[in-house]
Coordinates of C-alpha atoms in Angstrom, one line a residue:
Chain A
M19 CA -23.7 16.6 -40.5
A20 CA -25.5 14.5 -37.9
E21 CA -23.9 14.6 -34.4
E22 CA -22.3 11.3 -33.6
N23 CA -23.8 9.4 -30.7
Y24 CA -21.3 8.3 -28.1
D25 CA -23.8 6.6 -25.7
S26 CA -22.3 3.2 -26.2
R27 CA -19.1 4.4 -24.7
K28 CA -20.7 5.4 -21.4
I29 CA -20.1 3.2 -18.5
D30 CA -23.5 3.1 -16.8
G31 CA -22.7 3.0 -13.2
R32 CA -26.3 2.8 -12.1
S33 CA -27.1 -0.3 -14.1
L34 CA -23.7 -1.9 -13.1
A35 CA -24.6 -1.1 -9.4
R36 CA -28.0 -2.8 -9.9
K37 CA -26.3 -5.9 -11.2
V38 CA -23.9 -6.0 -8.3
E39 CA -26.7 -5.4 -5.8
E40 CA -28.7 -8.3 -7.4
Q41 CA -25.8 -10.6 -6.8
V42 CA -25.5 -9.4 -3.2
E43 CA -29.2 -10.0 -2.7
K44 CA -28.8 -13.6 -3.9
G45 CA -25.8 -14.1 -1.7
I46 CA -27.7 -12.8 1.3
D47 CA -30.6 -15.1 0.6
Q48 CA -28.2 -18.0 0.5
L49 CA -26.4 -17.0 3.7
Q50 CA -29.7 -16.7 5.5
A51 CA -30.9 -20.1 4.2
E52 CA -27.6 -21.9 5.0
E53 CA -26.4 -20.2 8.1
G54 CA -29.5 -18.3 9.4
I55 CA -27.5 -15.1 9.3
V56 CA -28.8 -11.7 8.1
P57 CA -25.9 -9.4 7.4
G58 CA -26.0 -6.2 9.5
L59 CA -24.4 -2.8 8.9
A60 CA -24.2 -0.1 11.5
T61 CA -23.5 3.4 10.3
I62 CA -22.2 6.0 12.8
L63 CA -22.9 9.6 12.0
V64 CA -21.6 12.3 14.4
G65 CA -23.1 15.7 14.0
A66 CA -25.6 16.9 11.4
D67 CA -23.5 17.7 8.3
P68 CA -26.1 17.7 5.5
A69 CA -23.9 16.0 2.9
S70 CA -22.9 13.3 5.4
K71 CA -26.5 12.8 6.2
M72 CA -27.3 12.3 2.6
Y73 CA -24.5 9.8 2.1
V74 CA -25.7 7.8 5.1
R75 CA -29.3 7.8 3.8
L76 CA -28.1 6.5 0.4
K77 CA -26.3 3.7 2.1
H78 CA -29.4 2.8 4.2
K79 CA -31.6 2.8 1.1
A80 CA -29.2 0.4 -0.6
C81 CA -29.2 -1.9 2.5
E82 CA -33.0 -2.0 2.3
R83 CA -32.9 -2.9 -1.4
V84 CA -30.6 -5.9 -0.9
G85 CA -31.8 -7.1 2.5
I86 CA -29.1 -6.0 4.9
H87 CA -30.2 -5.1 8.4
A88 CA -29.1 -1.5 8.8
E89 CA -28.8 0.6 12.0
D90 CA -28.4 4.3 12.0
H91 CA -26.3 5.4 15.0
E92 CA -26.6 9.2 15.0
M93 CA -24.6 10.8 17.7
P94 CA -24.7 14.5 18.6
E95 CA -22.2 17.1 17.5
Y96 CA -20.8 17.3 21.1
T97 CA -20.1 13.6 21.4
T98 CA -16.8 12.9 23.3
Q99 CA -14.1 10.7 22.0
E100 CA -14.8 8.3 24.9
Q101 CA -18.5 8.0 23.9
L102 CA -17.6 7.4 20.2
M103 CA -15.0 4.8 21.1
Q104 CA -17.5 3.1 23.5
R105 CA -20.1 2.9 20.7
I106 CA -17.5 1.4 18.3
W107 CA -16.4 -1.2 20.9
E108 CA -20.1 -2.1 21.5
L109 CA -20.7 -2.6 17.8
N110 CA -17.4 -4.6 17.5
E111 CA -18.8 -7.0 20.1
R112 CA -22.3 -7.5 18.6
E113 CA -22.9 -10.7 16.6
D114 CA -25.7 -9.3 14.5
I115 CA -23.5 -6.4 13.2
H116 CA -21.0 -7.5 10.6
G117 CA -20.0 -4.1 9.1
I118 CA -19.4 -0.8 10.8
L119 CA -19.2 2.4 8.8
L120 CA -18.0 5.6 10.5
Q121 CA -19.1 8.4 8.3
L122 CA -16.3 10.9 7.7
P123 CA -15.4 13.7 8.3
L124 CA -15.9 13.7 12.1
P125 CA -16.3 17.0 14.0
E126 CA -12.9 18.5 14.4
C127 CA -12.5 17.9 18.1
L128 CA -12.7 14.2 17.6
D129 CA -9.7 12.0 16.7
E130 CA -10.7 10.4 13.4
K131 CA -7.6 8.2 13.3
A132 CA -8.1 6.7 16.7
A133 CA -11.8 6.0 16.0
M134 CA -11.0 4.3 12.7
L135 CA -8.3 2.2 14.4
A136 CA -10.8 1.1 17.0
I137 CA -13.1 -0.6 14.4
D138 CA -12.5 -4.3 14.2
P139 CA -10.7 -4.9 10.9
A140 CA -13.2 -7.8 10.2
K141 CA -16.1 -5.3 10.3
D142 CA -14.3 -2.5 8.5
A143 CA -16.9 -2.1 5.7
D144 CA -15.1 0.9 4.2
G145 CA -11.7 -0.9 4.0
F146 CA -9.8 2.1 5.5
H147 CA -8.2 0.3 8.5
P148 CA -4.4 0.0 8.1
Y149 CA -4.6 -3.8 8.5
N150 CA -6.9 -4.0 5.5
M151 CA -4.9 -1.5 3.6
G152 CA -1.8 -3.5 4.2
K153 CA -3.4 -6.7 3.0
L154 CA -4.4 -4.8 -0.1
L155 CA -0.8 -3.7 -0.7
I156 CA 0.6 -7.2 -0.4
G157 CA -2.1 -8.5 -2.8
E158 CA -4.5 -10.1 -0.4
E159 CA -7.6 -8.0 -1.1
G160 CA -10.5 -8.5 1.4
L161 CA -12.3 -5.4 2.7
V162 CA -10.7 -2.7 0.6
P163 CA -11.8 0.9 -0.2
C164 CA -15.1 0.8 -2.0
T165 CA -14.5 3.4 -4.7
P166 CA -11.4 1.9 -6.3
K167 CA -12.9 -1.5 -5.9
G168 CA -15.9 -0.3 -7.9
V169 CA -13.5 0.8 -10.7
I170 CA -12.0 -2.7 -10.7
R171 CA -15.5 -4.3 -10.9
A172 CA -16.4 -2.1 -13.8
L173 CA -13.2 -3.1 -15.6
E174 CA -14.2 -6.7 -15.1
E175 CA -17.8 -6.2 -16.2
Y176 CA -16.7 -4.5 -19.4
D177 CA -14.0 -7.1 -20.1
V178 CA -11.2 -4.5 -20.1
E179 CA -7.8 -6.2 -20.1
V180 CA -5.6 -4.8 -17.3
Q181 CA -2.4 -6.9 -17.3
G182 CA 0.4 -5.2 -19.2
K183 CA -1.7 -2.1 -19.8
H184 CA -0.5 1.4 -18.7
A185 CA -2.9 2.6 -16.0
V186 CA -2.5 6.2 -15.0
I187 CA -4.0 7.5 -11.7
V188 CA -4.3 11.2 -11.1
G189 CA -4.6 12.0 -7.4
H190 CA -2.8 10.2 -4.5
S191 CA -5.4 10.2 -1.7
N192 CA -5.7 7.4 0.8
V193 CA -9.3 6.9 -0.2
V194 CA -8.9 6.6 -4.0
G195 CA -5.5 7.1 -5.6
K196 CA -3.2 5.0 -3.4
P197 CA -5.5 2.0 -3.0
M198 CA -6.4 2.2 -6.7
A199 CA -2.7 2.0 -7.6
A200 CA -2.2 -1.0 -5.4
M201 CA -5.2 -2.8 -6.9
L202 CA -4.0 -2.2 -10.5
V203 CA -0.4 -3.2 -9.6
N204 CA -1.8 -6.4 -8.1
R205 CA -3.5 -7.1 -11.5
N206 CA -0.2 -6.6 -13.3
A207 CA -0.9 -3.2 -14.9
T208 CA 2.0 -0.8 -15.3
V209 CA 0.9 1.9 -13.0
S210 CA 1.8 5.6 -12.9
V211 CA 0.6 7.7 -10.0
C212 CA 0.3 11.4 -10.8
H213 CA -0.9 14.3 -8.6
V214 CA -0.6 18.0 -7.9
Y215 CA 3.2 17.8 -7.8
T216 CA 3.5 16.0 -11.2
D217 CA 5.5 17.9 -13.8
D218 CA 3.8 17.7 -17.2
L219 CA 0.7 15.8 -16.3
K220 CA -0.3 15.5 -19.9
K221 CA 2.7 13.4 -20.8
Y222 CA 1.4 10.7 -18.5
T223 CA -2.4 11.0 -19.2
L224 CA -1.7 10.9 -23.0
D225 CA -0.1 7.5 -22.6
A226 CA -2.8 6.0 -20.4
D227 CA -4.7 2.9 -21.6
I228 CA -6.7 3.2 -18.4
L229 CA -7.1 6.5 -16.7
V230 CA -8.5 7.0 -13.2
V231 CA -8.9 10.6 -12.1
G232 CA -9.8 11.6 -8.5
T233 CA -8.6 15.2 -7.7
G234 CA -11.7 17.3 -7.2
V235 CA -10.5 19.7 -9.9
K236 CA -13.4 20.4 -12.2
H237 CA -12.7 19.3 -15.8
L238 CA -9.0 18.9 -15.2
I239 CA -8.8 16.3 -18.0
K240 CA -9.4 17.7 -21.5
A241 CA -9.7 15.9 -24.8
D242 CA -6.2 16.7 -25.8
M243 CA -4.8 15.0 -22.7
V244 CA -6.1 11.5 -23.5
K245 CA -5.2 8.8 -25.9
E246 CA -7.6 7.6 -28.6
G247 CA -9.4 4.5 -27.2
A248 CA -8.6 5.0 -23.5
V249 CA -10.8 3.7 -20.7
I250 CA -11.6 6.5 -18.3
F251 CA -12.9 6.6 -14.8
D252 CA -13.9 9.9 -13.3
V253 CA -13.9 9.8 -9.5
G254 CA -14.0 13.6 -9.0
I255 CA -16.9 15.6 -7.8
T256 CA -17.2 19.4 -7.7
E257 CA -20.4 21.2 -6.9
E258 CA -21.1 24.5 -8.4
N259 CA -24.4 26.4 -8.1
G260 CA -26.3 23.1 -7.4
K261 CA -24.7 21.3 -10.4
V262 CA -22.2 18.5 -10.1
Y263 CA -19.1 18.3 -12.2
G264 CA -16.4 15.6 -12.6
D265 CA -12.7 15.9 -13.1
V266 CA -13.1 15.0 -16.8
D267 CA -14.5 17.2 -19.5
Y268 CA -16.9 14.4 -20.4
D269 CA -18.6 16.0 -23.5
N270 CA -15.3 16.4 -25.3
V271 CA -13.3 13.5 -23.9
V272 CA -16.0 10.9 -24.7
K273 CA -15.1 11.5 -28.4
K274 CA -11.7 9.9 -27.9
A275 CA -12.4 7.4 -25.1
S276 CA -13.5 3.8 -25.7
L277 CA -15.3 3.7 -22.3
I278 CA -15.9 6.5 -19.8
T279 CA -17.9 7.0 -16.7
P280 CA -20.1 10.1 -16.4
V281 CA -20.5 12.2 -13.3
P282 CA -23.0 11.7 -11.8
G283 CA -24.1 8.2 -12.4
G284 CA -20.7 6.6 -12.8
V285 CA -18.5 5.5 -10.0
G286 CA -20.8 6.9 -7.3
P287 CA -23.5 4.2 -7.4
M288 CA -20.8 1.5 -7.8
T289 CA -19.2 2.6 -4.6
I290 CA -22.4 2.0 -2.6
A291 CA -23.0 -1.4 -4.3
I292 CA -19.5 -2.5 -3.4
L293 CA -20.2 -1.4 0.2
M294 CA -23.1 -3.8 0.2
E295 CA -20.9 -6.5 -1.2
H296 CA -18.4 -5.9 1.6
V297 CA -21.1 -6.3 4.3
L298 CA -22.1 -9.6 2.8
M299 CA -18.4 -10.6 2.6
A300 CA -17.9 -9.7 6.3
A301 CA -21.0 -11.6 7.3
R302 CA -19.8 -14.7 5.4
N303 CA -16.4 -14.5 7.0
F304 CA -18.2 -14.2 10.4
A305 CA -20.2 -17.4 9.6
E306 CA -17.1 -19.3 8.6
T307 CA -15.2 -18.3 11.8
H308 CA -18.0 -18.7 14.4
Chain B
M5 CA 42.6 9.3 -23.9
A6 CA 42.5 8.7 -20.2
E7 CA 39.6 6.6 -18.9
E8 CA 37.2 8.9 -17.0
N9 CA 36.8 8.2 -13.4
Y10 CA 33.2 7.8 -12.2
D11 CA 33.9 7.0 -8.5
S12 CA 32.2 10.2 -7.3
R13 CA 28.9 8.9 -8.8
K14 CA 29.0 5.7 -6.7
I15 CA 26.6 5.7 -3.7
D16 CA 28.8 4.0 -1.1
G17 CA 26.3 1.9 0.8
R18 CA 28.9 0.7 3.3
S19 CA 29.9 4.2 4.5
L20 CA 26.2 5.3 4.5
A21 CA 25.4 2.3 6.6
R22 CA 28.2 3.1 9.0
K23 CA 26.8 6.6 9.4
V24 CA 23.3 5.3 10.1
E25 CA 24.7 2.8 12.6
E26 CA 26.6 5.5 14.4
Q27 CA 23.4 7.4 14.8
V28 CA 21.7 4.3 16.1
E29 CA 24.5 3.7 18.6
K30 CA 24.1 7.2 20.0
G31 CA 20.4 6.7 20.2
I32 CA 20.9 3.4 22.1
D33 CA 23.2 5.1 24.6
Q34 CA 20.7 7.8 25.2
L35 CA 17.8 5.3 25.6
Q36 CA 19.9 3.4 28.1
A37 CA 20.9 6.5 30.0
E38 CA 17.3 7.9 30.1
E39 CA 15.1 4.8 30.4
G40 CA 17.5 2.1 31.4
I41 CA 16.4 0.1 28.3
V42 CA 18.7 -1.9 26.0
P43 CA 17.0 -2.6 22.7
G44 CA 16.7 -6.3 22.0
L45 CA 16.3 -8.2 18.7
A46 CA 15.3 -11.9 18.5
T47 CA 16.0 -13.6 15.2
I48 CA 14.2 -16.8 14.4
L49 CA 15.8 -19.2 11.9
V50 CA 14.1 -22.4 11.1
G51 CA 16.2 -25.0 9.4
A52 CA 19.8 -24.7 8.2
D53 CA 19.7 -23.0 4.9
P54 CA 23.3 -21.6 4.4
A55 CA 22.2 -18.3 2.8
S56 CA 19.7 -17.7 5.6
K57 CA 22.3 -18.5 8.2
M58 CA 24.6 -16.0 6.6
Y59 CA 22.0 -13.2 6.6
V60 CA 21.2 -13.9 10.3
R61 CA 24.9 -13.8 11.1
L62 CA 25.3 -10.4 9.4
K63 CA 22.3 -9.0 11.4
H64 CA 23.8 -10.3 14.7
K65 CA 27.2 -8.7 13.8
A66 CA 25.4 -5.4 13.2
C67 CA 23.6 -5.7 16.6
E68 CA 27.0 -6.2 18.2
R69 CA 28.4 -3.1 16.6
V70 CA 25.6 -0.8 17.7
G71 CA 24.9 -2.3 21.1
I72 CA 21.6 -4.2 20.5
H73 CA 21.1 -7.3 22.6
A74 CA 20.6 -10.0 20.0
E75 CA 19.2 -13.5 20.5
D76 CA 19.6 -16.2 17.9
H77 CA 16.5 -18.6 18.0
E78 CA 17.6 -21.4 15.8
M79 CA 14.8 -24.0 15.4
P80 CA 15.2 -27.4 13.7
E81 CA 14.0 -28.1 10.1
Y82 CA 11.2 -30.3 11.5
T83 CA 9.7 -27.6 13.7
T84 CA 5.9 -27.7 13.8
Q85 CA 3.7 -24.6 13.1
E86 CA 2.5 -24.9 16.7
Q87 CA 6.1 -24.7 18.0
L88 CA 7.0 -21.8 15.8
M89 CA 3.8 -19.9 16.9
Q90 CA 4.5 -20.7 20.5
R91 CA 8.0 -19.2 20.1
I92 CA 6.7 -16.0 18.5
W93 CA 4.0 -15.6 21.2
E94 CA 6.7 -15.9 23.9
L95 CA 8.9 -13.3 22.2
N96 CA 5.8 -11.0 21.8
E97 CA 5.4 -11.2 25.6
R98 CA 9.0 -10.5 26.6
E99 CA 9.8 -7.0 27.7
D100 CA 13.5 -7.2 26.9
I101 CA 12.8 -8.1 23.2
H102 CA 11.6 -5.1 21.1
G103 CA 12.2 -6.5 17.6
I104 CA 11.4 -10.0 16.2
L105 CA 12.8 -11.1 12.9
L106 CA 11.6 -14.2 11.3
Q107 CA 14.2 -15.2 8.7
L108 CA 12.5 -16.2 5.4
P109 CA 11.9 -18.4 3.6
L110 CA 10.6 -21.0 6.1
P111 CA 10.7 -24.7 5.3
E112 CA 7.8 -25.5 3.0
C113 CA 5.6 -27.3 5.4
L114 CA 5.3 -24.2 7.6
D115 CA 2.7 -21.4 7.0
E116 CA 4.8 -18.3 6.5
K117 CA 1.8 -16.0 6.4
A118 CA 0.3 -17.2 9.7
A119 CA 3.7 -16.9 11.4
M120 CA 4.3 -13.4 10.2
L121 CA 0.8 -12.4 11.2
A122 CA 1.5 -13.7 14.7
I123 CA 4.3 -11.2 15.3
D124 CA 3.2 -8.2 17.3
P125 CA 3.2 -5.3 14.8
A126 CA 5.0 -3.2 17.4
K127 CA 7.9 -5.7 17.2
D128 CA 7.8 -6.3 13.5
A129 CA 11.4 -5.3 12.8
D130 CA 11.1 -6.2 9.1
G131 CA 8.0 -4.1 8.5
F132 CA 6.2 -6.9 6.6
H133 CA 3.1 -7.2 8.9
P134 CA 0.0 -6.0 7.0
Y135 CA -0.8 -3.5 9.8
N136 CA 2.6 -1.8 9.2
M137 CA 2.3 -2.1 5.4
G138 CA -1.1 -0.4 5.7
K139 CA 0.2 2.4 7.8
L140 CA 2.9 2.8 5.1
L141 CA 0.3 3.0 2.3
I142 CA -1.7 5.7 4.1
G143 CA 1.5 7.7 4.7
E144 CA 2.2 6.9 8.4
E145 CA 5.5 5.2 8.1
G146 CA 6.7 3.5 11.2
L147 CA 8.2 0.0 10.9
V148 CA 8.4 -0.4 7.2
P149 CA 10.4 -2.8 4.9
C150 CA 14.1 -2.1 5.4
T151 CA 15.4 -2.2 1.8
P152 CA 13.1 0.5 0.3
K153 CA 13.6 2.5 3.5
G154 CA 17.4 2.3 2.9
V155 CA 16.8 3.8 -0.6
I156 CA 14.9 6.6 0.9
R157 CA 17.6 7.2 3.5
A158 CA 20.2 7.3 0.7
L159 CA 18.1 9.8 -1.3
E160 CA 18.1 12.0 1.9
E161 CA 21.8 11.7 2.6
Y162 CA 22.7 12.6 -1.0
D163 CA 20.2 15.5 -1.0
V164 CA 18.3 14.1 -4.0
E165 CA 15.0 16.0 -4.6
V166 CA 12.1 13.6 -4.7
Q167 CA 9.0 15.7 -4.9
G168 CA 7.8 16.2 -8.4
K169 CA 10.4 13.9 -9.9
H170 CA 9.6 10.8 -12.0
A171 CA 10.5 7.8 -10.0
V172 CA 10.4 4.5 -11.9
I173 CA 10.4 1.2 -10.0
V174 CA 11.1 -2.0 -11.9
G175 CA 9.7 -5.0 -10.0
H176 CA 6.5 -5.2 -8.0
S177 CA 7.4 -7.5 -5.1
N178 CA 5.9 -7.1 -1.6
V179 CA 9.4 -6.8 -0.1
V180 CA 10.8 -4.0 -2.4
G181 CA 8.7 -2.8 -5.3
K182 CA 5.3 -2.1 -3.7
P183 CA 6.5 -0.6 -0.5
M184 CA 9.1 1.5 -2.4
A185 CA 6.3 2.8 -4.6
A186 CA 4.3 3.8 -1.6
M187 CA 7.2 5.6 0.1
L188 CA 7.9 7.6 -3.1
V189 CA 4.3 8.5 -3.6
N190 CA 4.2 9.6 0.1
R191 CA 7.1 11.9 -0.8
N192 CA 5.2 13.4 -3.8
A193 CA 7.2 11.8 -6.6
T194 CA 5.3 10.8 -9.7
V195 CA 5.8 7.1 -9.5
S196 CA 5.6 4.4 -12.2
V197 CA 5.6 0.8 -11.3
C198 CA 6.9 -1.6 -14.0
H199 CA 7.5 -5.3 -13.9
V200 CA 7.7 -8.4 -16.0
Y201 CA 4.3 -7.7 -17.7
T202 CA 5.3 -4.2 -18.7
D203 CA 5.2 -3.5 -22.4
D204 CA 8.2 -1.5 -23.6
L205 CA 10.1 -1.2 -20.3
K206 CA 12.7 1.1 -21.8
K207 CA 10.0 3.8 -22.5
Y208 CA 9.6 4.1 -18.7
T209 CA 13.2 3.7 -17.5
L210 CA 14.4 6.2 -20.1
D211 CA 12.2 8.8 -18.5
A212 CA 13.2 8.1 -14.9
D213 CA 14.8 10.8 -12.7
I214 CA 15.1 8.1 -10.0
L215 CA 15.2 4.5 -11.0
V216 CA 14.9 1.6 -8.5
V217 CA 15.4 -1.9 -9.9
G218 CA 14.6 -5.1 -8.0
T219 CA 13.9 -8.0 -10.3
G220 CA 16.8 -10.5 -9.9
V221 CA 17.4 -10.4 -13.6
K222 CA 21.2 -9.9 -14.1
H223 CA 22.1 -6.7 -15.9
L224 CA 18.5 -6.1 -17.1
I225 CA 19.1 -2.3 -17.2
K226 CA 21.6 -1.3 -19.9
A227 CA 23.1 2.2 -20.6
D228 CA 20.7 2.9 -23.4
M229 CA 17.7 2.5 -21.1
V230 CA 18.5 5.3 -18.7
K231 CA 18.4 9.0 -18.8
E232 CA 21.5 11.2 -18.6
G233 CA 21.8 12.3 -14.9
A234 CA 19.5 9.7 -13.4
V235 CA 19.8 8.5 -9.8
I236 CA 19.8 4.7 -9.8
F237 CA 19.3 2.1 -7.1
D238 CA 20.1 -1.5 -7.9
V239 CA 18.3 -3.8 -5.4
G240 CA 18.8 -7.0 -7.5
I241 CA 21.2 -9.8 -6.7
T242 CA 22.1 -12.7 -8.9
E243 CA 24.8 -15.2 -8.0
E244 CA 26.7 -16.9 -10.8
N245 CA 29.8 -19.0 -10.3
G246 CA 30.5 -17.4 -6.9
K247 CA 30.2 -13.9 -8.3
V248 CA 27.4 -11.5 -7.5
Y249 CA 25.7 -9.4 -10.1
G250 CA 23.1 -6.6 -9.9
D251 CA 20.1 -5.9 -12.1
V252 CA 22.0 -2.9 -13.6
D253 CA 25.0 -3.1 -16.0
Y254 CA 26.9 -0.9 -13.6
D255 CA 30.1 -0.4 -15.7
N256 CA 28.2 1.1 -18.6
V257 CA 25.3 2.7 -16.8
V258 CA 27.5 4.6 -14.4
K259 CA 28.7 6.7 -17.4
K260 CA 25.1 8.2 -17.7
A261 CA 24.0 8.2 -14.0
S262 CA 24.5 11.1 -11.6
L263 CA 24.4 8.7 -8.7
I264 CA 24.3 4.9 -8.7
T265 CA 24.6 2.0 -6.2
P266 CA 27.0 -0.8 -6.9
V267 CA 26.3 -4.5 -6.2
P268 CA 27.6 -5.5 -3.8
G269 CA 28.2 -2.7 -1.3
G270 CA 25.1 -0.6 -2.2
V271 CA 21.6 -1.2 -0.8
G272 CA 22.6 -4.4 1.0
P273 CA 24.5 -2.8 3.9
M274 CA 21.9 0.0 4.1
T275 CA 19.1 -2.6 4.6
I276 CA 20.9 -4.0 7.7
A277 CA 21.6 -0.5 9.1
I278 CA 17.9 0.3 8.8
L279 CA 17.0 -2.9 10.6
M280 CA 19.1 -1.7 13.5
E281 CA 17.3 1.7 13.4
H282 CA 14.0 -0.1 13.5
V283 CA 14.9 -2.1 16.6
L284 CA 15.8 1.2 18.3
M285 CA 12.6 2.7 17.1
A286 CA 10.6 -0.2 18.5
A287 CA 12.5 0.0 21.8
R288 CA 11.8 3.8 22.0
N289 CA 8.1 3.2 21.3
F290 CA 8.1 0.5 24.0
A291 CA 9.6 3.0 26.5
E292 CA 7.0 5.6 25.7
T293 CA 4.0 3.3 26.1
H294 CA 5.1 1.3 29.2

């Protein structure tokens, strides 16, 4: 018997990201033509963590593709809190920088929370500032965390109905699970948030019309844990011997899903495309208020 | 057969509130002794809505009981946005006022959102400012909405385990449902948020270990919709012919619940007690930072 081909069920994050980036590019051209403004993003990287360096590089490459002016603020490992805050305050003041991205994690001796609070919420490209998180919770989504926003964008692009559907989120991090839950509640899904303390995870995942998994546990979600026809987003990443794995056992789960993101090539590229969109959004807001 | 008595299952909001208020009173005495500070609350009431007037009066009475200096800022129906903002800015500046409560709803011609945003987050006694909502979402609960916080306090007082339990919330308002969900997720419950768009509500409520209902639909929750032994909080209020009804059909549901709040006399008094606690918290924070 010929092996069935499930390619049409794969959510192609790379081509979705390209589409979003093309829209951003057009928006940037328009903003430049009408207001004479080129959106600017400053990334701050403290220390020399190789993974962080790679993430920053990917973001700069995306800026180059869409036409965002990008600045790479690399600060040494032994940077003081004072120096970091000073840099953030300077970037807050600059009129040519509309987005500030503080690459996490910071070296341990620095106060991550204080640094993030120092970023002007209007320039908070990552959407992690409490002010932006609170606006998200009350349904006024502006600059919001990029990864869950990428999931929302994919749901829109694939015309997946959200209202009234049961969305199950596995993982309750501040970066993915909690903002994802808020976004789906805002869109009138019935939302269940599961995590490491959940009793009988399968009971919830089996009932999910939309399943978003972000735990960092390799292949946590097996085929017998998902409903036939579910739409599945895999936000997890585990590295093992140079290979990257998601939280979902893709090869088997794809046989039951109606749509599913692979790892890599799923939500990752979308996250960066949304970041580009946020810098444009921040630059537009700047143009409107100055 | 004698009718069974279910009184021991009733969560007595009034006596819980008294307990919280007694703790607040002690805290106020201590703050005054150590720092010479009397906590101050300013309520702002625009217009003459009778229900709003009653709510403000209840809050002032509670302030009197616990020893909070309370000011009643009544503004006429035809107050301009400018005048309202001016009043808020003045109260933000005053060192003897630690909490500001803008009684909602405002007359329609006023911009509620702009007014609430103008309140200094450090004086936001109601916990509705996006900055405080965002801190709540990321698990740093300070000044948070009082009603869901009252539910949390009741869970603590009655030693109800939350971690790993299935908490189901019916209603996704900014005032109750969404902050309630965040607080329960922060305490590692598995949380499901249901609302008017939920398909088959009973499926969720029947599975709830902890059920919080805030919809304003009289007796929405019947006995056949809850699990034996569930802990149930009724946040709904419907007035009909001068009588007040909750969202839960108490007389029948109490036969299955292990603990349940009545309406009235349940979460209502707790909400006001938590407000008192918040004013004390804000005054303490003020003392620490000045």
